[in-house]
JSON list of C-alpha atoms in Angstrom, two decimals:
[
{"chain": "A", "resi": 1222, "resn": "GLN", "atom": "CA", "xyz": [12.64, 5.23, 8.79]},
{"chain": "A", "resi": 1223, "resn": "VAL", "atom": "CA", "xyz": [11.50, 8.24, 6.80]},
{"chain": "A", "resi": 1224, "resn": "GLN", "atom": "CA", "xyz": [8.39, 10.12, 7.50]},
{"chain": "A", "resi": 1225, "resn": "LEU", "atom": "CA", "xyz": [6.87, 12.21, 4.65]},
{"chain": "A", "resi": 1226, "resn": "ALA", "atom": "CA", "xyz": [4.16, 14.85, 4.80]},
{"chain": "A", "resi": 1227, "resn": "GLU", "atom": "CA", "xyz": [2.67, 16.33, 1.71]},
{"chain": "A", "resi": 1228, "resn": "SER", "atom": "CA", "xyz": [1.00, 19.70, 1.48]},
{"chain": "A", "resi": 1229, "resn": "GLY", "atom": "CA", "xyz": [-0.23, 22.16, -1.19]},
{"chain": "A", "resi": 1230, "resn": "GLY", "atom": "CA", "xyz": [-3.12, 20.29, -2.62]},
{"chain": "A", "resi": 1231, "resn": "GLY", "atom": "CA", "xyz": [-6.79, 20.09, -1.51]},
{"chain": "A", "resi": 1232, "resn": "GLY", "atom": "CA", "xyz": [-8.30, 22.83, -3.35]},
{"chain": "A", "resi": 1233, "resn": "LEU", "atom": "CA", "xyz": [-9.62, 23.38, -6.92]},
{"chain": "A", "resi": 1234, "resn": "VAL", "atom": "CA", "xyz": [-7.56, 24.80, -9.80]},
{"chain": "A", "resi": 1235, "resn": "GLN", "atom": "CA", "xyz": [-8.77, 25.77, -13.18]},
{"chain": "A", "resi": 1236, "resn": "ALA", "atom": "CA", "xyz": [-7.29, 24.14, -16.30]},
{"chain": "A", "resi": 1237, "resn": "GLY", "atom": "CA", "xyz": [-4.08, 26.03, -17.30]},
{"chain": "A", "resi": 1238, "resn": "GLY", "atom": "CA", "xyz": [-3.40, 27.04, -13.77]},
{"chain": "A", "resi": 1239, "resn": "SER", "atom": "CA", "xyz": [-0.52, 26.11, -11.52]},
{"chain": "A", "resi": 1240, "resn": "LEU", "atom": "CA", "xyz": [0.00, 24.42, -8.08]},
{"chain": "A", "resi": 1241, "resn": "ARG", "atom": "CA", "xyz": [2.99, 23.58, -6.02]},
{"chain": "A", "resi": 1242, "resn": "LEU", "atom": "CA", "xyz": [3.11, 20.46, -3.89]},
{"chain": "A", "resi": 1243, "resn": "SER", "atom": "CA", "xyz": [5.42, 20.12, -1.03]},
{"chain": "A", "resi": 1244, "resn": "CYS", "atom": "CA", "xyz": [6.77, 16.98, 0.76]},
{"chain": "A", "resi": 1245, "resn": "ALA", "atom": "CA", "xyz": [8.62, 17.45, 4.00]},
{"chain": "A", "resi": 1246, "resn": "ALA", "atom": "CA", "xyz": [10.80, 14.48, 5.01]},
{"chain": "A", "resi": 1247, "resn": "SER", "atom": "CA", "xyz": [11.92, 13.57, 8.52]},
{"chain": "A", "resi": 1248, "resn": "GLY", "atom": "CA", "xyz": [13.50, 10.77, 10.59]},
{"chain": "A", "resi": 1249, "resn": "SER", "atom": "CA", "xyz": [16.52, 10.03, 8.41]},
{"chain": "A", "resi": 1250, "resn": "THR", "atom": "CA", "xyz": [19.15, 11.75, 6.32]},
{"chain": "A", "resi": 1251, "resn": "LEU", "atom": "CA", "xyz": [18.24, 11.69, 2.68]},
{"chain": "A", "resi": 1252, "resn": "ARG", "atom": "CA", "xyz": [21.68, 11.42, 1.25]},
{"chain": "A", "resi": 1253, "resn": "ASP", "atom": "CA", "xyz": [21.20, 7.92, -0.05]},
{"chain": "A", "resi": 1254, "resn": "TYR", "atom": "CA", "xyz": [17.57, 8.20, -0.95]},
{"chain": "A", "resi": 1255, "resn": "SER", "atom": "CA", "xyz": [15.53, 8.96, -4.05]},
{"chain": "A", "resi": 1256, "resn": "LEU", "atom": "CA", "xyz": [12.39, 10.97, -3.66]},
{"chain": "A", "resi": 1257, "resn": "GLY", "atom": "CA", "xyz": [9.38, 10.62, -6.04]},
{"chain": "A", "resi": 1258, "resn": "TRP", "atom": "CA", "xyz": [6.01, 11.83, -6.70]},
{"chain": "A", "resi": 1259, "resn": "PHE", "atom": "CA", "xyz": [3.37, 9.48, -7.77]},
{"chain": "A", "resi": 1260, "resn": "ARG", "atom": "CA", "xyz": [-0.46, 9.97, -8.51]},
{"chain": "A", "resi": 1261, "resn": "GLN", "atom": "CA", "xyz": [-3.51, 7.90, -8.44]},
{"chain": "A", "resi": 1262, "resn": "ALA", "atom": "CA", "xyz": [-6.74, 8.73, -10.10]},
{"chain": "A", "resi": 1263, "resn": "PRO", "atom": "CA", "xyz": [-10.07, 7.07, -9.04]},
{"chain": "A", "resi": 1264, "resn": "GLY", "atom": "CA", "xyz": [-10.25, 3.50, -10.41]},
{"chain": "A", "resi": 1265, "resn": "LYS", "atom": "CA", "xyz": [-6.71, 3.59, -11.72]},
{"chain": "A", "resi": 1266, "resn": "GLU", "atom": "CA", "xyz": [-3.32, 2.36, -10.75]},
{"chain": "A", "resi": 1267, "resn": "ARG", "atom": "CA", "xyz": [-0.70, 4.70, -8.95]},
{"chain": "A", "resi": 1268, "resn": "ASP", "atom": "CA", "xyz": [1.42, 6.06, -11.69]},
{"chain": "A", "resi": 1269, "resn": "PHE", "atom": "CA", "xyz": [4.90, 7.65, -11.61]},
{"chain": "A", "resi": 1270, "resn": "VAL", "atom": "CA", "xyz": [4.99, 11.37, -12.10]},
{"chain": "A", "resi": 1271, "resn": "ALA", "atom": "CA", "xyz": [8.55, 12.56, -11.35]},
{"chain": "A", "resi": 1272, "resn": "ALA", "atom": "CA", "xyz": [11.57, 11.72, -9.11]},
{"chain": "A", "resi": 1273, "resn": "LEU", "atom": "CA", "xyz": [14.96, 13.01, -8.10]},
{"chain": "A", "resi": 1274, "resn": "ARG", "atom": "CA", "xyz": [18.12, 11.56, -6.66]},
{"chain": "A", "resi": 1275, "resn": "TRP", "atom": "CA", "xyz": [18.58, 13.50, -3.48]},
{"chain": "A", "resi": 1276, "resn": "SER", "atom": "CA", "xyz": [22.44, 13.51, -3.50]},
{"chain": "A", "resi": 1277, "resn": "THR", "atom": "CA", "xyz": [22.97, 14.64, -7.12]},
{"chain": "A", "resi": 1278, "resn": "GLY", "atom": "CA", "xyz": [19.66, 16.32, -7.86]},
{"chain": "A", "resi": 1279, "resn": "ALA", "atom": "CA", "xyz": [19.13, 14.30, -11.00]},
{"chain": "A", "resi": 1280, "resn": "THR", "atom": "CA", "xyz": [15.56, 14.47, -12.12]},
{"chain": "A", "resi": 1281, "resn": "TYR", "atom": "CA", "xyz": [13.37, 12.04, -14.03]},
{"chain": "A", "resi": 1282, "resn": "TYR", "atom": "CA", "xyz": [9.84, 12.68, -15.38]},
{"chain": "A", "resi": 1283, "resn": "ALA", "atom": "CA", "xyz": [6.87, 10.75, -16.86]},
{"chain": "A", "resi": 1284, "resn": "ASP", "atom": "CA", "xyz": [6.27, 11.75, -20.47]},
{"chain": "A", "resi": 1285, "resn": "SER", "atom": "CA", "xyz": [2.78, 13.05, -19.67]},
{"chain": "A", "resi": 1286, "resn": "VAL", "atom": "CA", "xyz": [4.33, 15.79, -17.39]},
{"chain": "A", "resi": 1287, "resn": "LYS", "atom": "CA", "xyz": [7.55, 16.65, -19.10]},
{"chain": "A", "resi": 1288, "resn": "GLY", "atom": "CA", "xyz": [7.75, 20.42, -19.79]},
{"chain": "A", "resi": 1289, "resn": "ARG", "atom": "CA", "xyz": [4.85, 21.08, -17.39]},
{"chain": "A", "resi": 1290, "resn": "PHE", "atom": "CA", "xyz": [6.04, 19.81, -14.05]},
{"chain": "A", "resi": 1291, "resn": "THR", "atom": "CA", "xyz": [9.24, 20.39, -12.22]},
{"chain": "A", "resi": 1292, "resn": "ILE", "atom": "CA", "xyz": [10.61, 18.39, -9.24]},
{"chain": "A", "resi": 1293, "resn": "SER", "atom": "CA", "xyz": [13.12, 20.23, -7.03]},
{"chain": "A", "resi": 1294, "resn": "ARG", "atom": "CA", "xyz": [14.43, 19.88, -3.49]},
{"chain": "A", "resi": 1295, "resn": "ASP", "atom": "CA", "xyz": [15.52, 22.18, -0.69]},
{"chain": "A", "resi": 1296, "resn": "ARG", "atom": "CA", "xyz": [18.30, 20.50, 1.25]},
{"chain": "A", "resi": 1297, "resn": "THR", "atom": "CA", "xyz": [18.08, 22.76, 4.19]},
{"chain": "A", "resi": 1298, "resn": "LYS", "atom": "CA", "xyz": [14.46, 22.04, 4.70]},
{"chain": "A", "resi": 1299, "resn": "SER", "atom": "CA", "xyz": [14.66, 18.31, 3.70]},
{"chain": "A", "resi": 1300, "resn": "THR", "atom": "CA", "xyz": [11.66, 19.12, 1.32]},
{"chain": "A", "resi": 1301, "resn": "VAL", "atom": "CA", "xyz": [10.95, 18.12, -2.14]},
{"chain": "A", "resi": 1302, "resn": "TYR", "atom": "CA", "xyz": [8.69, 20.04, -4.33]},
{"chain": "A", "resi": 1303, "resn": "LEU", "atom": "CA", "xyz": [6.43, 19.37, -7.36]},
{"chain": "A", "resi": 1304, "resn": "GLN", "atom": "CA", "xyz": [5.71, 22.56, -9.35]},
{"chain": "A", "resi": 1305, "resn": "MET", "atom": "CA", "xyz": [2.73, 21.86, -11.73]},
{"chain": "A", "resi": 1306, "resn": "ASN", "atom": "CA", "xyz": [2.02, 24.25, -14.49]},
{"chain": "A", "resi": 1307, "resn": "SER", "atom": "CA", "xyz": [-0.43, 24.10, -17.35]},
{"chain": "A", "resi": 1308, "resn": "LEU", "atom": "CA", "xyz": [-2.65, 21.77, -15.50]},
{"chain": "A", "resi": 1309, "resn": "THR", "atom": "CA", "xyz": [-5.39, 19.82, -17.25]},
{"chain": "A", "resi": 1310, "resn": "PRO", "atom": "CA", "xyz": [-8.33, 17.88, -15.95]},
{"chain": "A", "resi": 1311, "resn": "GLU", "atom": "CA", "xyz": [-6.39, 14.68, -16.75]},
{"chain": "A", "resi": 1312, "resn": "ASP", "atom": "CA", "xyz": [-3.88, 15.70, -13.84]},
{"chain": "A", "resi": 1313, "resn": "THR", "atom": "CA", "xyz": [-6.67, 15.35, -11.36]},
{"chain": "A", "resi": 1314, "resn": "ALA", "atom": "CA", "xyz": [-5.55, 12.67, -8.86]},
{"chain": "A", "resi": 1315, "resn": "VAL", "atom": "CA", "xyz": [-4.23, 12.04, -5.30]},
{"chain": "A", "resi": 1316, "resn": "TYR", "atom": "CA", "xyz": [-0.63, 12.88, -5.37]},
{"chain": "A", "resi": 1317, "resn": "TYR", "atom": "CA", "xyz": [1.71, 10.92, -3.21]},
{"chain": "A", "resi": 1318, "resn": "CYS", "atom": "CA", "xyz": [5.30, 11.57, -2.16]},
{"chain": "A", "resi": 1319, "resn": "ALA", "atom": "CA", "xyz": [7.56, 8.62, -1.72]},
{"chain": "A", "resi": 1320, "resn": "ALA", "atom": "CA", "xyz": [11.10, 7.86, -0.57]},
{"chain": "A", "resi": 1321, "resn": "GLY", "atom": "CA", "xyz": [13.23, 4.80, -1.40]},
{"chain": "A", "resi": 1322, "resn": "TRP", "atom": "CA", "xyz": [16.74, 3.95, -0.67]},
{"chain": "A", "resi": 1323, "resn": "GLY", "atom": "CA", "xyz": [19.36, 3.96, -3.54]},
{"chain": "A", "resi": 1324, "resn": "LYS", "atom": "CA", "xyz": [19.46, 5.00, -7.16]},
{"chain": "A", "resi": 1325, "resn": "ILE", "atom": "CA", "xyz": [15.84, 4.28, -8.08]},
{"chain": "A", "resi": 1326, "resn": "ALA", "atom": "CA", "xyz": [14.77, 7.68, -9.25]},
{"chain": "A", "resi": 1327, "resn": "SER", "atom": "CA", "xyz": [14.86, 6.47, -12.86]},
{"chain": "A", "resi": 1328, "resn": "THR", "atom": "CA", "xyz": [12.36, 3.74, -12.20]},
{"chain": "A", "resi": 1329, "resn": "VAL", "atom": "CA", "xyz": [8.61, 4.30, -12.74]},
{"chain": "A", "resi": 1330, "resn": "ALA", "atom": "CA", "xyz": [7.64, 1.42, -10.45]},
{"chain": "A", "resi": 1331, "resn": "THR", "atom": "CA", "xyz": [6.14, 1.86, -7.04]},
{"chain": "A", "resi": 1332, "resn": "THR", "atom": "CA", "xyz": [7.76, -1.17, -5.45]},
{"chain": "A", "resi": 1333, "resn": "PRO", "atom": "CA", "xyz": [11.24, 0.25, -4.81]},
{"chain": "A", "resi": 1334, "resn": "TYR", "atom": "CA", "xyz": [9.85, 3.02, -2.67]},
{"chain": "A", "resi": 1335, "resn": "ASP", "atom": "CA", "xyz": [9.59, 2.08, 0.96]},
{"chain": "A", "resi": 1336, "resn": "TYR", "atom": "CA", "xyz": [8.01, 5.25, 2.51]},
{"chain": "A", "resi": 1337, "resn": "TRP", "atom": "CA", "xyz": [4.95, 7.05, 1.42]},
{"chain": "A", "resi": 1338, "resn": "GLY", "atom": "CA", "xyz": [3.08, 10.19, 2.48]},
{"chain": "A", "resi": 1339, "resn": "GLN", "atom": "CA", "xyz": [-0.65, 10.29, 3.14]},
{"chain": "A", "resi": 1340, "resn": "GLY", "atom": "CA", "xyz": [-1.39, 11.80, -0.18]},
{"chain": "A", "resi": 1341, "resn": "THR", "atom": "CA", "xyz": [-2.97, 15.18, -1.23]},
{"chain": "A", "resi": 1342, "resn": "GLN", "atom": "CA", "xyz": [-5.76, 15.76, -3.56]},
{"chain": "A", "resi": 1343, "resn": "VAL", "atom": "CA", "xyz": [-5.43, 17.84, -6.76]},
{"chain": "A", "resi": 1344, "resn": "THR", "atom": "CA", "xyz": [-8.50, 18.69, -8.60]},
{"chain": "A", "resi": 1345, "resn": "VAL", "atom": "CA", "xyz": [-8.32, 20.46, -12.01]},
{"chain": "A", "resi": 1346, "resn": "SER", "atom": "CA", "xyz": [-11.59, 21.81, -13.38]},
{"chain": "A", "resi": 1347, "resn": "ALA", "atom": "CA", "xyz": [-12.19, 22.21, -17.14]}
]
């Protein structure tokens, strides 16, 4: 069992601005897990944003965020971060942290992920 708690969203950021989301994990060692970020805009499906393989740090990104977003981890804090730069209104969504066992970081599907955080709202104004 892995418990995930996101933080860092909830406010309003202007287009072109930056925001960093955090996801603190607890309950299990993350060595064999992949951690990912997904987002869901109103009326749309939950989409892959970025993920990393905890043991190696290998990272994967959706094309829409490459060059703007960076996923990283702090092993000592069991925390994964999503640094978001050059934000646009199209980035407005609820952002979810997720954890799944195994080498699933390269997949964009939600189904391999077993554990999800509660989500944090990111709103970008034009």
